[in-house]
mmCIF file with all atom_site columns, C-alpha atoms in Angstrom:
data_model
loop_
_atom_site.group_PDB
_atom_site.id
_atom_site.type_symbol
_atom_site.label_atom_id
_atom_site.label_alt_id
_atom_site.label_comp_id
_atom_site.label_asym_id
_atom_site.label_entity_id
_atom_site.label_seq_id
_atom_site.pdbx_PDB_ins_code
_atom_site.Cartn_x
_atom_site.Cartn_y
_atom_site.Cartn_z
_atom_site.occupancy
_atom_site.B_iso_or_equiv
_atom_site.pdbx_formal_charge
_atom_site.auth_seq_id
_atom_site.auth_comp_id
_atom_site.auth_asym_id
_atom_site.auth_atom_id
_atom_site.pdbx_PDB_model_num
ATOM 1   C CA . MET A 1 1   ? 0.000   0.000   0.000  1.00 0.00 ? 85  MET A CA 1
ATOM 2   C CA . GLU A 1 2   ? 1.214   3.487   -0.775 1.00 0.00 ? 86  GLU A CA 1
ATOM 3   C CA . GLU A 1 3   ? 2.496   5.586   2.115  1.00 0.00 ? 87  GLU A CA 1
ATOM 4   C CA . ASP A 1 4   ? -0.033  8.369   1.505  1.00 0.00 ? 88  ASP A CA 1
ATOM 5   C CA . THR A 1 5   ? -3.058  6.033   1.416  1.00 0.00 ? 89  THR A CA 1
ATOM 6   C CA . MET A 1 6   ? -5.422  5.640   4.352  1.00 0.00 ? 90  MET A CA 1
ATOM 7   C CA . LYS A 1 7   ? -7.368  2.472   5.109  1.00 0.00 ? 91  LYS A CA 1
ATOM 8   C CA . ILE A 1 8   ? -10.768 3.238   6.621  1.00 0.00 ? 92  ILE A CA 1
ATOM 9   C CA . LEU A 1 9   ? -13.369 0.743   7.784  1.00 0.00 ? 93  LEU A CA 1
ATOM 10  C CA . ILE A 1 10  ? -16.878 2.181   7.659  1.00 0.00 ? 94  ILE A CA 1
ATOM 11  C CA . ALA A 1 11  ? -19.530 0.592   9.857  1.00 0.00 ? 95  ALA A CA 1
ATOM 12  C CA . THR A 1 12  ? -23.029 1.782   10.567 1.00 0.00 ? 96  THR A CA 1
ATOM 13  C CA . ASP A 1 13  ? -26.238 0.844   12.340 1.00 0.00 ? 97  ASP A CA 1
ATOM 14  C CA . ASN A 1 14  ? -24.693 -1.743  14.652 1.00 0.00 ? 98  ASN A CA 1
ATOM 15  C CA . HIS A 1 15  ? -27.581 -1.377  17.131 1.00 0.00 ? 99  HIS A CA 1
ATOM 16  C CA . ILE A 1 16  ? -25.589 -3.026  19.918 1.00 0.00 ? 100 ILE A CA 1
ATOM 17  C CA . GLY A 1 17  ? -27.999 -4.236  22.573 1.00 0.00 ? 101 GLY A CA 1
ATOM 18  C CA . PHE A 1 18  ? -30.799 -5.066  20.142 1.00 0.00 ? 102 PHE A CA 1
ATOM 19  C CA . MET A 1 19  ? -32.879 -7.892  21.639 1.00 0.00 ? 103 MET A CA 1
ATOM 20  C CA . GLU A 1 20  ? -30.382 -8.232  24.492 1.00 0.00 ? 104 GLU A CA 1
ATOM 21  C CA . LYS A 1 21  ? -33.016 -9.931  26.671 1.00 0.00 ? 105 LYS A CA 1
ATOM 22  C CA . ASP A 1 22  ? -33.921 -12.517 24.066 1.00 0.00 ? 106 ASP A CA 1
ATOM 23  C CA . PRO A 1 23  ? -32.432 -15.902 25.063 1.00 0.00 ? 107 PRO A CA 1
ATOM 24  C CA . ILE A 1 24  ? -31.514 -16.780 21.471 1.00 0.00 ? 108 ILE A CA 1
ATOM 25  C CA . ARG A 1 25  ? -30.546 -13.471 19.824 1.00 0.00 ? 109 ARG A CA 1
ATOM 26  C CA . CYS A 1 26  ? -29.139 -11.646 22.859 1.00 0.00 ? 110 CYS A CA 1
ATOM 27  C CA . ASN A 1 27  ? -25.530 -11.668 21.596 1.00 0.00 ? 111 ASN A CA 1
ATOM 28  C CA . ASP A 1 28  ? -26.144 -11.124 17.873 1.00 0.00 ? 112 ASP A CA 1
ATOM 29  C CA . SER A 1 29  ? -25.287 -7.432  17.787 1.00 0.00 ? 113 SER A CA 1
ATOM 30  C CA . LEU A 1 30  ? -22.187 -7.867  19.964 1.00 0.00 ? 114 LEU A CA 1
ATOM 31  C CA . GLU A 1 31  ? -20.931 -10.746 17.845 1.00 0.00 ? 115 GLU A CA 1
ATOM 32  C CA . THR A 1 32  ? -21.433 -8.666  14.706 1.00 0.00 ? 116 THR A CA 1
ATOM 33  C CA . PHE A 1 33  ? -19.602 -5.713  16.248 1.00 0.00 ? 117 PHE A CA 1
ATOM 34  C CA . GLU A 1 34  ? -16.743 -8.013  17.261 1.00 0.00 ? 118 GLU A CA 1
ATOM 35  C CA . GLU A 1 35  ? -16.554 -9.312  13.686 1.00 0.00 ? 119 GLU A CA 1
ATOM 36  C CA . ILE A 1 36  ? -16.236 -5.708  12.462 1.00 0.00 ? 120 ILE A CA 1
ATOM 37  C CA . LEU A 1 37  ? -13.432 -5.015  14.936 1.00 0.00 ? 121 LEU A CA 1
ATOM 38  C CA . LYS A 1 38  ? -11.637 -8.245  13.980 1.00 0.00 ? 122 LYS A CA 1
ATOM 39  C CA . ILE A 1 39  ? -11.707 -7.192  10.325 1.00 0.00 ? 123 ILE A CA 1
ATOM 40  C CA . ALA A 1 40  ? -10.372 -3.742  11.238 1.00 0.00 ? 124 ALA A CA 1
ATOM 41  C CA . LYS A 1 41  ? -7.478  -5.267  13.146 1.00 0.00 ? 125 LYS A CA 1
ATOM 42  C CA . ALA A 1 42  ? -6.692  -7.934  10.526 1.00 0.00 ? 126 ALA A CA 1
ATOM 43  C CA . GLU A 1 43  ? -6.767  -5.381  7.703  1.00 0.00 ? 127 GLU A CA 1
ATOM 44  C CA . GLU A 1 44  ? -4.683  -2.923  9.757  1.00 0.00 ? 128 GLU A CA 1
ATOM 45  C CA . VAL A 1 45  ? -7.044  -0.029  9.089  1.00 0.00 ? 129 VAL A CA 1
ATOM 46  C CA . ASP A 1 46  ? -6.007  3.481   10.087 1.00 0.00 ? 130 ASP A CA 1
ATOM 47  C CA . PHE A 1 47  ? -9.364  4.152   11.730 1.00 0.00 ? 131 PHE A CA 1
ATOM 48  C CA . ILE A 1 48  ? -12.977 3.100   11.952 1.00 0.00 ? 132 ILE A CA 1
ATOM 49  C CA . LEU A 1 49  ? -15.751 5.489   10.941 1.00 0.00 ? 133 LEU A CA 1
ATOM 50  C CA . GLN A 1 50  ? -18.917 4.581   12.832 1.00 0.00 ? 134 GLN A CA 1
ATOM 51  C CA . GLY A 1 51  ? -21.779 6.067   10.842 1.00 0.00 ? 135 GLY A CA 1
ATOM 52  C CA . GLY A 1 52  ? -24.380 6.232   13.583 1.00 0.00 ? 136 GLY A CA 1
ATOM 53  C CA . ASP A 1 53  ? -26.514 4.016   15.770 1.00 0.00 ? 137 ASP A CA 1
ATOM 54  C CA . LEU A 1 54  ? -23.719 2.185   17.527 1.00 0.00 ? 138 LEU A CA 1
ATOM 55  C CA . PHE A 1 55  ? -26.267 1.312   20.221 1.00 0.00 ? 139 PHE A CA 1
ATOM 56  C CA . HIS A 1 56  ? -29.882 0.320   19.728 1.00 0.00 ? 140 HIS A CA 1
ATOM 57  C CA . GLU A 1 57  ? -31.057 2.334   22.722 1.00 0.00 ? 141 GLU A CA 1
ATOM 58  C CA . ASN A 1 58  ? -30.366 5.976   23.502 1.00 0.00 ? 142 ASN A CA 1
ATOM 59  C CA . LYS A 1 59  ? -29.354 4.831   27.004 1.00 0.00 ? 143 LYS A CA 1
ATOM 60  C CA . PRO A 1 60  ? -27.828 1.360   26.617 1.00 0.00 ? 144 PRO A CA 1
ATOM 61  C CA . SER A 1 61  ? -27.823 -1.040  29.541 1.00 0.00 ? 145 SER A CA 1
ATOM 62  C CA . ARG A 1 62  ? -24.762 -1.421  31.741 1.00 0.00 ? 146 ARG A CA 1
ATOM 63  C CA . ILE A 1 63  ? -24.075 -4.889  30.403 1.00 0.00 ? 147 ILE A CA 1
ATOM 64  C CA . THR A 1 64  ? -24.218 -3.619  26.807 1.00 0.00 ? 148 THR A CA 1
ATOM 65  C CA . LEU A 1 65  ? -21.864 -0.752  27.652 1.00 0.00 ? 149 LEU A CA 1
ATOM 66  C CA . HIS A 1 66  ? -19.496 -3.093  29.484 1.00 0.00 ? 150 HIS A CA 1
ATOM 67  C CA . HIS A 1 67  ? -19.316 -5.606  26.626 1.00 0.00 ? 151 HIS A CA 1
ATOM 68  C CA . THR A 1 68  ? -18.840 -2.819  24.066 1.00 0.00 ? 152 THR A CA 1
ATOM 69  C CA . MET A 1 69  ? -16.007 -1.276  26.080 1.00 0.00 ? 153 MET A CA 1
ATOM 70  C CA . GLU A 1 70  ? -14.472 -4.716  26.494 1.00 0.00 ? 154 GLU A CA 1
ATOM 71  C CA . LEU A 1 71  ? -14.452 -5.233  22.711 1.00 0.00 ? 155 LEU A CA 1
ATOM 72  C CA . LEU A 1 72  ? -13.088 -1.752  21.994 1.00 0.00 ? 156 LEU A CA 1
ATOM 73  C CA . ARG A 1 73  ? -10.295 -2.237  24.526 1.00 0.00 ? 157 ARG A CA 1
ATOM 74  C CA . HIS A 1 74  ? -9.397  -5.644  23.109 1.00 0.00 ? 158 HIS A CA 1
ATOM 75  C CA . TYR A 1 75  ? -9.339  -4.677  19.424 1.00 0.00 ? 159 TYR A CA 1
ATOM 76  C CA . CYS A 1 76  ? -8.627  -0.931  19.339 1.00 0.00 ? 160 CYS A CA 1
ATOM 77  C CA . MET A 1 77  ? -6.026  -0.473  22.057 1.00 0.00 ? 161 MET A CA 1
ATOM 78  C CA . GLY A 1 78  ? -2.412  -1.402  21.395 1.00 0.00 ? 162 GLY A CA 1
ATOM 79  C CA . SER A 1 79  ? 1.059   -0.242  20.552 1.00 0.00 ? 163 SER A CA 1
ATOM 80  C CA . LYS A 1 80  ? 0.481   0.358   16.822 1.00 0.00 ? 164 LYS A CA 1
ATOM 81  C CA . PRO A 1 81  ? 1.213   4.046   16.179 1.00 0.00 ? 165 PRO A CA 1
ATOM 82  C CA . CYS A 1 82  ? -1.830  6.045   15.139 1.00 0.00 ? 166 CYS A CA 1
ATOM 83  C CA . GLN A 1 83  ? -1.192  7.902   11.873 1.00 0.00 ? 167 GLN A CA 1
ATOM 84  C CA . ILE A 1 84  ? -4.217  10.205  12.133 1.00 0.00 ? 168 ILE A CA 1
ATOM 85  C CA . GLU A 1 85  ? -3.566  13.772  13.240 1.00 0.00 ? 169 GLU A CA 1
ATOM 86  C CA . ILE A 1 86  ? -6.099  16.423  14.241 1.00 0.00 ? 170 ILE A CA 1
ATOM 87  C CA . ARG A 1 87  ? -4.996  19.600  12.465 1.00 0.00 ? 171 ARG A CA 1
ATOM 88  C CA . SER A 1 88  ? -7.540  21.986  13.957 1.00 0.00 ? 172 SER A CA 1
ATOM 89  C CA . ASP A 1 89  ? -7.129  23.744  17.293 1.00 0.00 ? 173 ASP A CA 1
ATOM 90  C CA . GLN A 1 90  ? -8.178  21.210  19.917 1.00 0.00 ? 174 GLN A CA 1
ATOM 91  C CA . SER A 1 91  ? -8.504  23.906  22.581 1.00 0.00 ? 175 SER A CA 1
ATOM 92  C CA . VAL A 1 92  ? -11.366 25.276  20.461 1.00 0.00 ? 176 VAL A CA 1
ATOM 93  C CA . ASN A 1 93  ? -12.841 21.896  19.471 1.00 0.00 ? 177 ASN A CA 1
ATOM 94  C CA . PHE A 1 94  ? -12.869 20.590  23.034 1.00 0.00 ? 178 PHE A CA 1
ATOM 95  C CA . LYS A 1 95  ? -13.379 23.804  24.987 1.00 0.00 ? 179 LYS A CA 1
ATOM 96  C CA . HIS A 1 96  ? -16.587 22.475  26.556 1.00 0.00 ? 180 HIS A CA 1
ATOM 97  C CA . SER A 1 97  ? -15.094 19.091  27.386 1.00 0.00 ? 181 SER A CA 1
ATOM 98  C CA . LYS A 1 98  ? -13.224 17.881  30.445 1.00 0.00 ? 182 LYS A CA 1
ATOM 99  C CA . PHE A 1 99  ? -10.769 16.264  28.037 1.00 0.00 ? 183 PHE A CA 1
ATOM 100 C CA . PRO A 1 100 ? -8.539  18.760  26.190 1.00 0.00 ? 184 PRO A CA 1
ATOM 101 C CA . VAL A 1 101 ? -7.393  16.444  23.357 1.00 0.00 ? 185 VAL A CA 1
ATOM 102 C CA . VAL A 1 102 ? -8.685  13.521  21.333 1.00 0.00 ? 186 VAL A CA 1
ATOM 103 C CA . ASN A 1 103 ? -8.182  10.313  23.289 1.00 0.00 ? 187 ASN A CA 1
ATOM 104 C CA . TYR A 1 104 ? -5.754  8.732   20.827 1.00 0.00 ? 188 TYR A CA 1
ATOM 105 C CA . GLU A 1 105 ? -3.342  11.648  21.375 1.00 0.00 ? 189 GLU A CA 1
ATOM 106 C CA . ASP A 1 106 ? -3.609  11.389  25.162 1.00 0.00 ? 190 ASP A CA 1
ATOM 107 C CA . PRO A 1 107 ? -0.326  9.936   26.503 1.00 0.00 ? 191 PRO A CA 1
ATOM 108 C CA . ASN A 1 108 ? -2.295  7.921   29.079 1.00 0.00 ? 192 ASN A CA 1
ATOM 109 C CA . TYR A 1 109 ? -3.937  5.796   26.353 1.00 0.00 ? 193 TYR A CA 1
ATOM 110 C CA . ASN A 1 110 ? -2.517  3.476   23.704 1.00 0.00 ? 194 ASN A CA 1
ATOM 111 C CA . VAL A 1 111 ? -5.084  3.723   20.942 1.00 0.00 ? 195 VAL A CA 1
ATOM 112 C CA . ALA A 1 112 ? -4.034  1.695   17.909 1.00 0.00 ? 196 ALA A CA 1
ATOM 113 C CA . ILE A 1 113 ? -7.271  1.999   15.917 1.00 0.00 ? 197 ILE A CA 1
ATOM 114 C CA . PRO A 1 114 ? -9.267  5.153   16.634 1.00 0.00 ? 198 PRO A CA 1
ATOM 115 C CA . VAL A 1 115 ? -13.030 5.075   16.188 1.00 0.00 ? 199 VAL A CA 1
ATOM 116 C CA . PHE A 1 116 ? -14.755 8.214   14.940 1.00 0.00 ? 200 PHE A CA 1
ATOM 117 C CA . SER A 1 117 ? -18.494 8.192   15.445 1.00 0.00 ? 201 SER A CA 1
ATOM 118 C CA . ILE A 1 118 ? -21.286 10.175  13.845 1.00 0.00 ? 202 ILE A CA 1
ATOM 119 C CA . HIS A 1 119 ? -24.553 10.158  15.756 1.00 0.00 ? 203 HIS A CA 1
ATOM 120 C CA . GLY A 1 120 ? -27.641 8.437   14.423 1.00 0.00 ? 204 GLY A CA 1
ATOM 121 C CA . ASN A 1 121 ? -31.306 8.692   15.315 1.00 0.00 ? 205 ASN A CA 1
ATOM 122 C CA . HIS A 1 122 ? -30.853 6.185   18.180 1.00 0.00 ? 206 HIS A CA 1
ATOM 123 C CA . ASP A 1 123 ? -27.931 8.151   19.656 1.00 0.00 ? 207 ASP A CA 1
ATOM 124 C CA . ASP A 1 124 ? -27.829 11.157  21.959 1.00 0.00 ? 208 ASP A CA 1
ATOM 125 C CA . PRO A 1 125 ? -25.445 13.673  20.335 1.00 0.00 ? 209 PRO A CA 1
ATOM 126 C CA . ALA A 1 126 ? -25.993 16.235  23.076 1.00 0.00 ? 210 ALA A CA 1
ATOM 127 C CA . GLY A 1 127 ? -24.724 13.874  25.739 1.00 0.00 ? 211 GLY A CA 1
ATOM 128 C CA . VAL A 1 128 ? -27.678 14.764  27.916 1.00 0.00 ? 212 VAL A CA 1
ATOM 129 C CA . SER A 1 129 ? -28.092 11.145  29.006 1.00 0.00 ? 213 SER A CA 1
ATOM 130 C CA . ILE A 1 130 ? -24.503 10.970  30.271 1.00 0.00 ? 214 ILE A CA 1
ATOM 131 C CA . SER A 1 131 ? -24.042 12.165  33.811 1.00 0.00 ? 215 SER A CA 1
#
């Protein structure tokens, strides 16, 4: 692959947590999300673009959040250097956040595959549900 080429995996409408109480289909969405992350790692993508509706519910259950975080930690954290660079002024972009930089540039994290997410109609872009 050429040095100036980026590999991007685009995923959308994962709806993690869909039918999580169903005894047969409860893990379907998590297994599908794991398959996506496995592909991203195997193909050595530069980042994942999540095109909305990562979760099925606006306020996912604790177990759904825990399993999702577990998968992200397993497949997206690591020592592979991240080649993506934010060129805009992060002090402006994140002025209303408690975190002054994107997490993959934070020296306390080892993000190998960053995930950029765009909200969908099942998501809460305002963050109102997060306390």
